[in-house]
């Protein structure tokens, strides 16, 4: 029988599962604060990049598509940080939408 | 556009996985979800207390299981693409069917999650956090459903021997779309189950 070989695909998959488990643990124990927000922003950017680079194989693909995909996860991660710090500003700016 | 031409796009500007058409669809979906995330951020800014306590009542295990299913299904599609590049068609079919079956686990888990929510009095009118949660997660489920249908189509075509090491752009297009639903879920999961 052919031995099961651990390749890069398995390593990335296991890393993604481990990071997800860590996120779930945070979900059960974490309290609102900068530490949780910063960790979540980093997890979104890092896990997103792992999928983009290794699942979608974008590292040697079209730079335009690759950069747009990177931009998506980075923009969302930055918005997570900004919404934590400037939530009140966003609430005032959008007050008419909610009223 | 011929499928063969699509996978031969390998110029100084880089290779385009799958085909051009799927990327138009993928970026439409990404823009759509950016707008939906805007709804999340605005709602959270107006009702921070509801978003601080909201995740406590959701079943984190359901969100985590969905993440595991999607990531493992995505891994199967990585293996499927690798297998067809070696012209191993039976292995390719096995990986695609595996990806599809794991993908079908998502709506199954979502069904039990919503049933659990209802039993605990959590519906779309329980509060702003839960309205936003149903809005985003069910929207994602719709996009995953397209992906599962795509995987089914690719499984049939793989079984018919349509794909080969020289022409597998259709299979790869389904794979990159499927991975896109992963990327989006990796944002939605912490929004509702982790972040406060």
mmCIF file of C-alpha atoms in Angstrom:
data_model
loop_
_atom_site.group_PDB
_atom_site.id
_atom_site.type_symbol
_atom_site.label_atom_id
_atom_site.label_comp_id
_atom_site.label_asym_id
_atom_site.label_seq_id
_atom_site.Cartn_x
_atom_site.Cartn_y
_atom_site.Cartn_z
ATOM 1 C CA UNK A 1 0.000 0.000 0.000
ATOM 2 C CA UNK A 2 1.238 3.446 -0.888
ATOM 3 C CA UNK A 3 2.184 5.440 2.191
ATOM 4 C CA UNK A 4 0.252 8.613 2.861
ATOM 5 C CA UNK A 5 2.614 11.500 2.205
ATOM 6 C CA UNK A 6 2.273 14.775 4.067
ATOM 7 C CA UNK A 7 2.561 17.460 1.389
ATOM 8 C CA UNK A 8 2.295 21.224 1.548
ATOM 9 C CA UNK A 9 -1.462 20.938 0.920
ATOM 10 C CA UNK A 10 -1.895 18.851 4.097
ATOM 11 C CA UNK A 11 0.216 21.280 6.146
ATOM 12 C CA UNK A 12 -1.813 24.291 5.009
ATOM 13 C CA UNK A 13 -5.093 22.440 5.628
ATOM 14 C CA UNK A 14 -4.022 21.417 9.158
ATOM 15 C CA UNK A 15 -2.768 24.942 9.901
ATOM 16 C CA UNK A 16 -6.117 26.394 8.801
ATOM 17 C CA UNK A 17 -7.990 23.905 11.019
ATOM 18 C CA UNK A 18 -5.732 24.729 13.988
ATOM 19 C CA UNK A 19 -6.238 28.480 13.514
ATOM 20 C CA UNK A 20 -9.996 27.893 13.286
ATOM 21 C CA UNK A 21 -9.944 25.912 16.547
ATOM 22 C CA UNK A 22 -8.012 28.771 18.169
ATOM 23 C CA UNK A 23 -10.609 31.229 16.872
ATOM 24 C CA UNK A 24 -13.440 29.068 18.239
ATOM 25 C CA UNK A 25 -11.728 28.959 21.638
ATOM 26 C CA UNK A 26 -11.495 32.765 21.565
ATOM 27 C CA UNK A 27 -15.186 32.876 20.673
ATOM 28 C CA UNK A 28 -16.008 30.945 23.832
ATOM 29 C CA UNK A 29 -13.660 32.767 26.190
ATOM 30 C CA UNK A 30 -12.794 36.154 24.671
ATOM 31 C CA UNK A 31 -13.954 39.470 26.099
ATOM 32 C CA UNK A 32 -14.537 42.610 24.069
ATOM 33 C CA UNK A 33 -11.308 44.583 23.794
ATOM 34 C CA UNK A 34 -8.348 45.479 21.620
ATOM 35 C CA UNK A 35 -6.650 42.093 22.139
ATOM 36 C CA UNK A 36 -9.629 40.170 20.730
ATOM 37 C CA UNK A 37 -10.196 42.647 17.878
ATOM 38 C CA UNK A 38 -6.526 42.640 16.863
ATOM 39 C CA UNK A 39 -6.373 38.821 17.007
ATOM 40 C CA UNK A 40 -9.506 38.493 14.859
ATOM 41 C CA UNK A 41 -8.179 41.015 12.307
ATOM 42 C CA UNK A 42 -4.875 39.098 12.071
ATOM 43 C CA UNK A 43 -6.714 35.749 11.765
ATOM 44 C CA UNK A 44 -8.898 37.092 8.922
ATOM 45 C CA UNK A 45 -5.880 38.448 7.019
ATOM 46 C CA UNK A 46 -3.610 35.438 7.643
ATOM 47 C CA UNK A 47 -6.152 32.665 7.020
ATOM 48 C CA UNK A 48 -7.460 34.520 3.971
ATOM 49 C CA UNK A 49 -3.951 34.814 2.614
ATOM 50 C CA UNK A 50 -3.288 31.094 3.207
ATOM 51 C CA UNK A 51 -6.389 30.178 1.159
ATOM 52 C CA UNK A 52 -5.546 32.704 -1.580
ATOM 53 C CA UNK A 53 -1.891 31.611 -1.848
ATOM 54 C CA UNK A 54 -2.188 27.857 -1.347
ATOM 55 C CA UNK A 55 -5.765 26.793 -2.145
ATOM 56 C CA UNK A 56 -6.316 29.223 -5.027
ATOM 57 C CA UNK A 57 -2.621 29.024 -6.076
ATOM 58 C CA UNK A 58 -2.414 32.766 -6.634
ATOM 59 C CA UNK A 59 1.283 33.165 -5.791
ATOM 60 C CA UNK A 60 2.370 32.638 -9.394
ATOM 61 C CA UNK A 61 -0.892 33.791 -10.965
ATOM 62 C CA UNK A 62 -2.034 37.096 -12.405
ATOM 63 C CA UNK A 63 -0.674 39.866 -10.121
ATOM 64 C CA UNK A 64 -3.815 41.946 -10.699
ATOM 65 C CA UNK A 65 -6.135 39.199 -9.466
ATOM 66 C CA UNK A 66 -3.740 38.286 -6.636
ATOM 67 C CA UNK A 67 -3.540 41.897 -5.392
ATOM 68 C CA UNK A 68 -7.311 42.364 -5.555
ATOM 69 C CA UNK A 69 -7.809 39.192 -3.472
ATOM 70 C CA UNK A 70 -5.167 40.297 -0.949
ATOM 71 C CA UNK A 71 -6.855 43.720 -0.848
ATOM 72 C CA UNK A 72 -10.196 42.092 0.014
ATOM 73 C CA UNK A 73 -8.911 40.374 3.171
ATOM 74 C CA UNK A 74 -6.675 43.298 4.191
ATOM 75 C CA UNK A 75 -9.496 45.844 3.751
ATOM 76 C CA UNK A 76 -11.855 43.703 5.853
ATOM 77 C CA UNK A 77 -9.178 43.248 8.559
ATOM 78 C CA UNK A 78 -8.524 47.024 8.634
ATOM 79 C CA UNK A 79 -12.279 47.708 8.810
ATOM 80 C CA UNK A 80 -12.495 45.387 11.830
ATOM 81 C CA UNK A 81 -9.831 47.503 13.583
ATOM 82 C CA UNK A 82 -11.346 50.834 12.497
ATOM 83 C CA UNK A 83 -14.857 49.813 13.569
ATOM 84 C CA UNK A 84 -13.520 48.997 17.042
ATOM 85 C CA UNK A 85 -11.754 52.359 17.426
ATOM 86 C CA UNK A 86 -14.131 54.601 15.472
ATOM 87 C CA UNK A 87 -17.496 52.867 15.961
ATOM 88 C CA UNK A 88 -18.969 56.036 17.453
ATOM 89 C CA UNK A 89 -17.809 58.095 14.458
ATOM 90 C CA UNK A 90 -19.387 55.572 12.068
ATOM 91 C CA UNK A 91 -22.622 55.626 14.110
ATOM 92 C CA UNK A 92 -22.828 59.443 13.879
ATOM 93 C CA UNK A 93 -21.981 59.417 10.153
ATOM 94 C CA UNK A 94 -24.747 56.893 9.430
ATOM 95 C CA UNK A 95 -27.336 58.156 11.927
ATOM 96 C CA UNK A 96 -29.762 59.060 9.147
ATOM 97 C CA UNK A 97 -29.617 55.512 7.724
ATOM 98 C CA UNK A 98 -30.817 54.001 10.985
ATOM 99 C CA UNK A 99 -33.294 56.713 12.016
ATOM 100 C CA UNK B 1 -13.975 30.990 -25.544
ATOM 101 C CA UNK B 2 -12.399 27.577 -25.718
ATOM 102 C CA UNK B 3 -11.500 25.884 -22.480
ATOM 103 C CA UNK B 4 -8.033 25.037 -23.764
ATOM 104 C CA UNK B 5 -7.316 28.657 -24.577
ATOM 105 C CA UNK B 6 -8.343 29.639 -21.078
ATOM 106 C CA UNK B 7 -5.807 27.443 -19.306
ATOM 107 C CA UNK B 8 -3.061 28.494 -21.671
ATOM 108 C CA UNK B 9 -3.246 32.076 -20.493
ATOM 109 C CA UNK B 10 0.305 32.271 -19.198
ATOM 110 C CA UNK B 11 1.928 35.513 -20.091
ATOM 111 C CA UNK B 12 4.039 38.152 -18.424
ATOM 112 C CA UNK B 13 0.876 39.210 -16.613
ATOM 113 C CA UNK B 14 0.603 35.810 -14.917
ATOM 114 C CA UNK B 15 -1.611 32.794 -15.219
ATOM 115 C CA UNK B 16 -5.374 33.057 -14.715
ATOM 116 C CA UNK B 17 -6.611 29.967 -12.828
ATOM 117 C CA UNK B 18 -9.822 28.534 -14.298
ATOM 118 C CA UNK B 19 -11.146 30.955 -16.885
ATOM 119 C CA UNK B 20 -11.752 34.684 -17.235
ATOM 120 C CA UNK B 21 -15.525 34.374 -16.784
ATOM 121 C CA UNK B 22 -15.336 32.812 -13.321
ATOM 122 C CA UNK B 23 -13.213 35.745 -12.100
ATOM 123 C CA UNK B 24 -15.888 38.229 -13.186
ATOM 124 C CA UNK B 25 -18.347 36.252 -11.076
ATOM 125 C CA UNK B 26 -15.906 35.950 -8.159
ATOM 126 C CA UNK B 27 -15.248 39.699 -7.993
ATOM 127 C CA UNK B 28 -18.989 40.441 -8.225
ATOM 128 C CA UNK B 29 -19.488 38.168 -5.206
ATOM 129 C CA UNK B 30 -16.601 39.789 -3.298
ATOM 130 C CA UNK B 31 -17.990 43.302 -3.926
ATOM 131 C CA UNK B 32 -21.447 42.101 -2.874
ATOM 132 C CA UNK B 33 -20.085 40.752 0.405
ATOM 133 C CA UNK B 34 -18.039 43.913 1.038
ATOM 134 C CA UNK B 35 -21.348 45.809 0.908
ATOM 135 C CA UNK B 36 -22.949 43.258 3.249
ATOM 136 C CA UNK B 37 -19.998 43.632 5.631
ATOM 137 C CA UNK B 38 -20.710 47.367 5.519
ATOM 138 C CA UNK B 39 -24.187 46.584 6.859
ATOM 139 C CA UNK B 40 -22.558 44.561 9.666
ATOM 140 C CA UNK B 41 -20.151 47.366 10.632
ATOM 141 C CA UNK B 42 -22.880 50.035 10.592
ATOM 142 C CA UNK B 43 -25.260 47.886 12.653
ATOM 143 C CA UNK B 44 -22.458 47.112 15.123
ATOM 144 C CA UNK B 45 -21.534 50.791 15.417
ATOM 145 C CA UNK B 46 -25.128 51.683 16.336
ATOM 146 C CA UNK B 47 -25.772 48.751 18.681
ATOM 147 C CA UNK B 48 -22.389 47.805 20.214
ATOM 148 C CA UNK B 49 -23.991 46.166 23.255
ATOM 149 C CA UNK B 50 -26.140 43.852 21.095
ATOM 150 C CA UNK B 51 -23.004 42.777 19.185
ATOM 151 C CA UNK B 52 -21.023 42.323 22.411
ATOM 152 C CA UNK B 53 -23.514 39.878 23.905
ATOM 153 C CA UNK B 54 -24.983 38.415 20.691
ATOM 154 C CA UNK B 55 -22.354 35.703 20.051
ATOM 155 C CA UNK B 56 -22.922 34.236 23.534
ATOM 156 C CA UNK B 57 -26.285 32.798 22.454
ATOM 157 C CA UNK B 58 -25.082 31.305 19.148
ATOM 158 C CA UNK B 59 -23.737 27.751 18.906
ATOM 159 C CA UNK B 60 -20.016 28.297 18.290
ATOM 160 C CA UNK B 61 -19.687 24.579 17.571
ATOM 161 C CA UNK B 62 -21.978 24.981 14.537
ATOM 162 C CA UNK B 63 -19.909 27.826 13.073
ATOM 163 C CA UNK B 64 -16.690 25.941 13.789
ATOM 164 C CA UNK B 65 -18.004 22.746 12.179
ATOM 165 C CA UNK B 66 -19.030 24.685 9.051
ATOM 166 C CA UNK B 67 -15.520 26.196 8.897
ATOM 167 C CA UNK B 68 -13.921 22.734 9.230
ATOM 168 C CA UNK B 69 -16.225 21.359 6.509
ATOM 169 C CA UNK B 70 -15.484 24.196 4.089
ATOM 170 C CA UNK B 71 -11.717 24.128 4.667
ATOM 171 C CA UNK B 72 -11.582 20.340 4.299
ATOM 172 C CA UNK B 73 -13.771 20.455 1.201
ATOM 173 C CA UNK B 74 -11.455 23.144 -0.206
ATOM 174 C CA UNK B 75 -8.475 20.877 0.525
ATOM 175 C CA UNK B 76 -10.193 18.109 -1.495
ATOM 176 C CA UNK B 77 -10.483 20.477 -4.469
ATOM 177 C CA UNK B 78 -6.773 21.342 -4.171
ATOM 178 C CA UNK B 79 -6.081 17.593 -4.410
ATOM 179 C CA UNK B 80 -8.541 17.222 -7.311
ATOM 180 C CA UNK B 81 -6.716 19.888 -9.342
ATOM 181 C CA UNK B 82 -3.363 18.284 -8.476
ATOM 182 C CA UNK B 83 -4.692 14.846 -9.542
ATOM 183 C CA UNK B 84 -6.035 15.989 -12.922
ATOM 184 C CA UNK B 85 -2.694 17.654 -13.674
ATOM 185 C CA UNK B 86 -1.216 14.145 -13.451
ATOM 186 C CA UNK B 87 -4.096 12.809 -15.553
ATOM 187 C CA UNK B 88 -5.263 10.632 -12.646
ATOM 188 C CA UNK B 89 -8.951 10.839 -13.546
ATOM 189 C CA UNK B 90 -10.366 8.336 -11.030
ATOM 190 C CA UNK B 91 -8.513 10.048 -8.183
ATOM 191 C CA UNK B 92 -9.761 13.408 -9.463
ATOM 192 C CA UNK B 93 -13.351 12.163 -9.406
ATOM 193 C CA UNK B 94 -12.929 10.805 -5.868
ATOM 194 C CA UNK B 95 -11.577 14.157 -4.619
ATOM 195 C CA UNK B 96 -14.332 16.172 -6.350
ATOM 196 C CA UNK B 97 -17.077 13.898 -4.947
ATOM 197 C CA UNK B 98 -15.426 14.139 -1.510
ATOM 198 C CA UNK B 99 -15.409 17.937 -1.775
ATOM 199 C CA UNK B 100 -19.074 17.942 -2.769
ATOM 200 C CA UNK B 101 -20.148 15.615 0.066
ATOM 201 C CA UNK B 102 -18.279 17.728 2.627
ATOM 202 C CA UNK B 103 -19.847 20.836 1.079
ATOM 203 C CA UNK B 104 -23.297 19.273 1.518
ATOM 204 C CA UNK B 105 -22.503 19.022 5.218
ATOM 205 C CA UNK B 106 -22.762 22.825 5.391
ATOM 206 C CA UNK B 107 -26.531 23.122 4.710
ATOM 207 C CA UNK B 108 -27.061 20.094 6.963
ATOM 208 C CA UNK B 109 -25.237 21.740 9.886
ATOM 209 C CA UNK B 110 -27.000 25.035 9.115
ATOM 210 C CA UNK B 111 -30.376 23.253 9.293
ATOM 211 C CA UNK B 112 -29.605 21.881 12.756
ATOM 212 C CA UNK B 113 -28.110 25.214 13.839
ATOM 213 C CA UNK B 114 -31.258 27.131 12.857
ATOM 214 C CA UNK B 115 -33.414 24.494 14.551
ATOM 215 C CA UNK B 116 -31.295 24.895 17.706
ATOM 216 C CA UNK B 117 -31.619 28.704 17.405
ATOM 217 C CA UNK B 118 -35.414 28.480 17.114
ATOM 218 C CA UNK B 119 -35.579 26.176 20.146
ATOM 219 C CA UNK B 120 -33.663 28.862 22.064
ATOM 220 C CA UNK B 121 -35.887 31.685 20.841
ATOM 221 C CA UNK B 122 -33.420 33.121 18.319
ATOM 222 C CA UNK B 123 -35.055 34.148 15.059
ATOM 223 C CA UNK B 124 -34.616 37.032 12.637
ATOM 224 C CA UNK B 125 -36.586 39.385 14.869
ATOM 225 C CA UNK B 126 -34.840 38.614 18.165
ATOM 226 C CA UNK B 127 -32.566 41.620 17.789
ATOM 227 C CA UNK B 128 -30.322 43.534 15.386
ATOM 228 C CA UNK B 129 -27.357 41.173 15.919
ATOM 229 C CA UNK B 130 -29.408 38.122 14.976
ATOM 230 C CA UNK B 131 -31.069 39.882 12.019
ATOM 231 C CA UNK B 132 -27.589 40.706 10.663
ATOM 232 C CA UNK B 133 -26.399 37.167 11.435
ATOM 233 C CA UNK B 134 -29.256 35.562 9.455
ATOM 234 C CA UNK B 135 -28.855 38.122 6.661
ATOM 235 C CA UNK B 136 -25.160 37.417 6.108
ATOM 236 C CA UNK B 137 -24.998 33.695 6.875
ATOM 237 C CA UNK B 138 -28.024 32.756 4.739
ATOM 238 C CA UNK B 139 -26.666 34.898 1.915
ATOM 239 C CA UNK B 140 -23.401 32.981 2.177
ATOM 240 C CA UNK B 141 -25.339 29.701 2.169
ATOM 241 C CA UNK B 142 -26.944 30.733 -1.140
ATOM 242 C CA UNK B 143 -23.496 31.288 -2.682
ATOM 243 C CA UNK B 144 -22.256 27.991 -1.272
ATOM 244 C CA UNK B 145 -25.271 26.300 -2.883
ATOM 245 C CA UNK B 146 -24.135 27.591 -6.301
ATOM 246 C CA UNK B 147 -20.702 26.191 -5.490
ATOM 247 C CA UNK B 148 -22.115 22.763 -4.555
ATOM 248 C CA UNK B 149 -24.093 22.694 -7.817
ATOM 249 C CA UNK B 150 -20.877 23.613 -9.632
ATOM 250 C CA UNK B 151 -19.003 20.793 -7.920
ATOM 251 C CA UNK B 152 -21.795 18.374 -8.932
ATOM 252 C CA UNK B 153 -21.510 19.520 -12.547
ATOM 253 C CA UNK B 154 -17.720 19.127 -12.443
ATOM 254 C CA UNK B 155 -18.078 15.665 -10.852
ATOM 255 C CA UNK B 156 -20.334 14.537 -13.711
ATOM 256 C CA UNK B 157 -17.956 15.925 -16.334
ATOM 257 C CA UNK B 158 -14.967 14.355 -14.573
ATOM 258 C CA UNK B 159 -16.812 11.018 -14.597
ATOM 259 C CA UNK B 160 -17.484 11.438 -18.323
ATOM 260 C CA UNK B 161 -13.763 11.946 -18.915
ATOM 261 C CA UNK B 162 -14.117 15.529 -20.150
ATOM 262 C CA UNK B 163 -11.115 16.816 -18.186
ATOM 263 C CA UNK B 164 -7.494 15.871 -18.757
ATOM 264 C CA UNK B 165 -4.033 17.117 -17.832
ATOM 265 C CA UNK B 166 -4.183 19.271 -20.972
ATOM 266 C CA UNK B 167 -7.635 20.743 -20.368
ATOM 267 C CA UNK B 168 -9.053 21.163 -16.903
ATOM 268 C CA UNK B 169 -10.048 24.827 -16.842
ATOM 269 C CA UNK B 170 -13.685 24.032 -15.974
ATOM 270 C CA UNK B 171 -12.632 21.980 -12.957
ATOM 271 C CA UNK B 172 -10.191 24.672 -11.842
ATOM 272 C CA UNK B 173 -12.834 27.397 -12.286
ATOM 273 C CA UNK B 174 -15.180 25.508 -9.936
ATOM 274 C CA UNK B 175 -12.274 25.093 -7.500
ATOM 275 C CA UNK B 176 -11.387 28.813 -7.347
ATOM 276 C CA UNK B 177 -15.056 29.771 -6.907
ATOM 277 C CA UNK B 178 -15.332 27.198 -4.114
ATOM 278 C CA UNK B 179 -12.214 28.608 -2.406
ATOM 279 C CA UNK B 180 -13.728 32.103 -2.672
ATOM 280 C CA UNK B 181 -16.662 30.957 -0.530
ATOM 281 C CA UNK B 182 -13.991 29.817 1.995
ATOM 282 C CA UNK B 183 -12.362 33.256 2.036
ATOM 283 C CA UNK B 184 -15.732 34.934 2.644
ATOM 284 C CA UNK B 185 -16.720 32.461 5.374
ATOM 285 C CA UNK B 186 -13.377 33.059 7.134
ATOM 286 C CA UNK B 187 -14.625 36.642 7.601
ATOM 287 C CA UNK B 188 -18.234 35.793 8.521
ATOM 288 C CA UNK B 189 -17.260 33.161 11.127
ATOM 289 C CA UNK B 190 -15.382 35.571 13.463
ATOM 290 C CA UNK B 191 -17.952 38.343 12.859
ATOM 291 C CA UNK B 192 -20.719 36.347 14.530
ATOM 292 C CA UNK B 193 -19.073 33.675 16.654
ATOM 293 C CA UNK B 194 -15.869 35.316 17.925
ATOM 294 C CA UNK B 195 -15.763 39.119 17.730
ATOM 295 C CA UNK B 196 -17.462 41.228 20.414
#
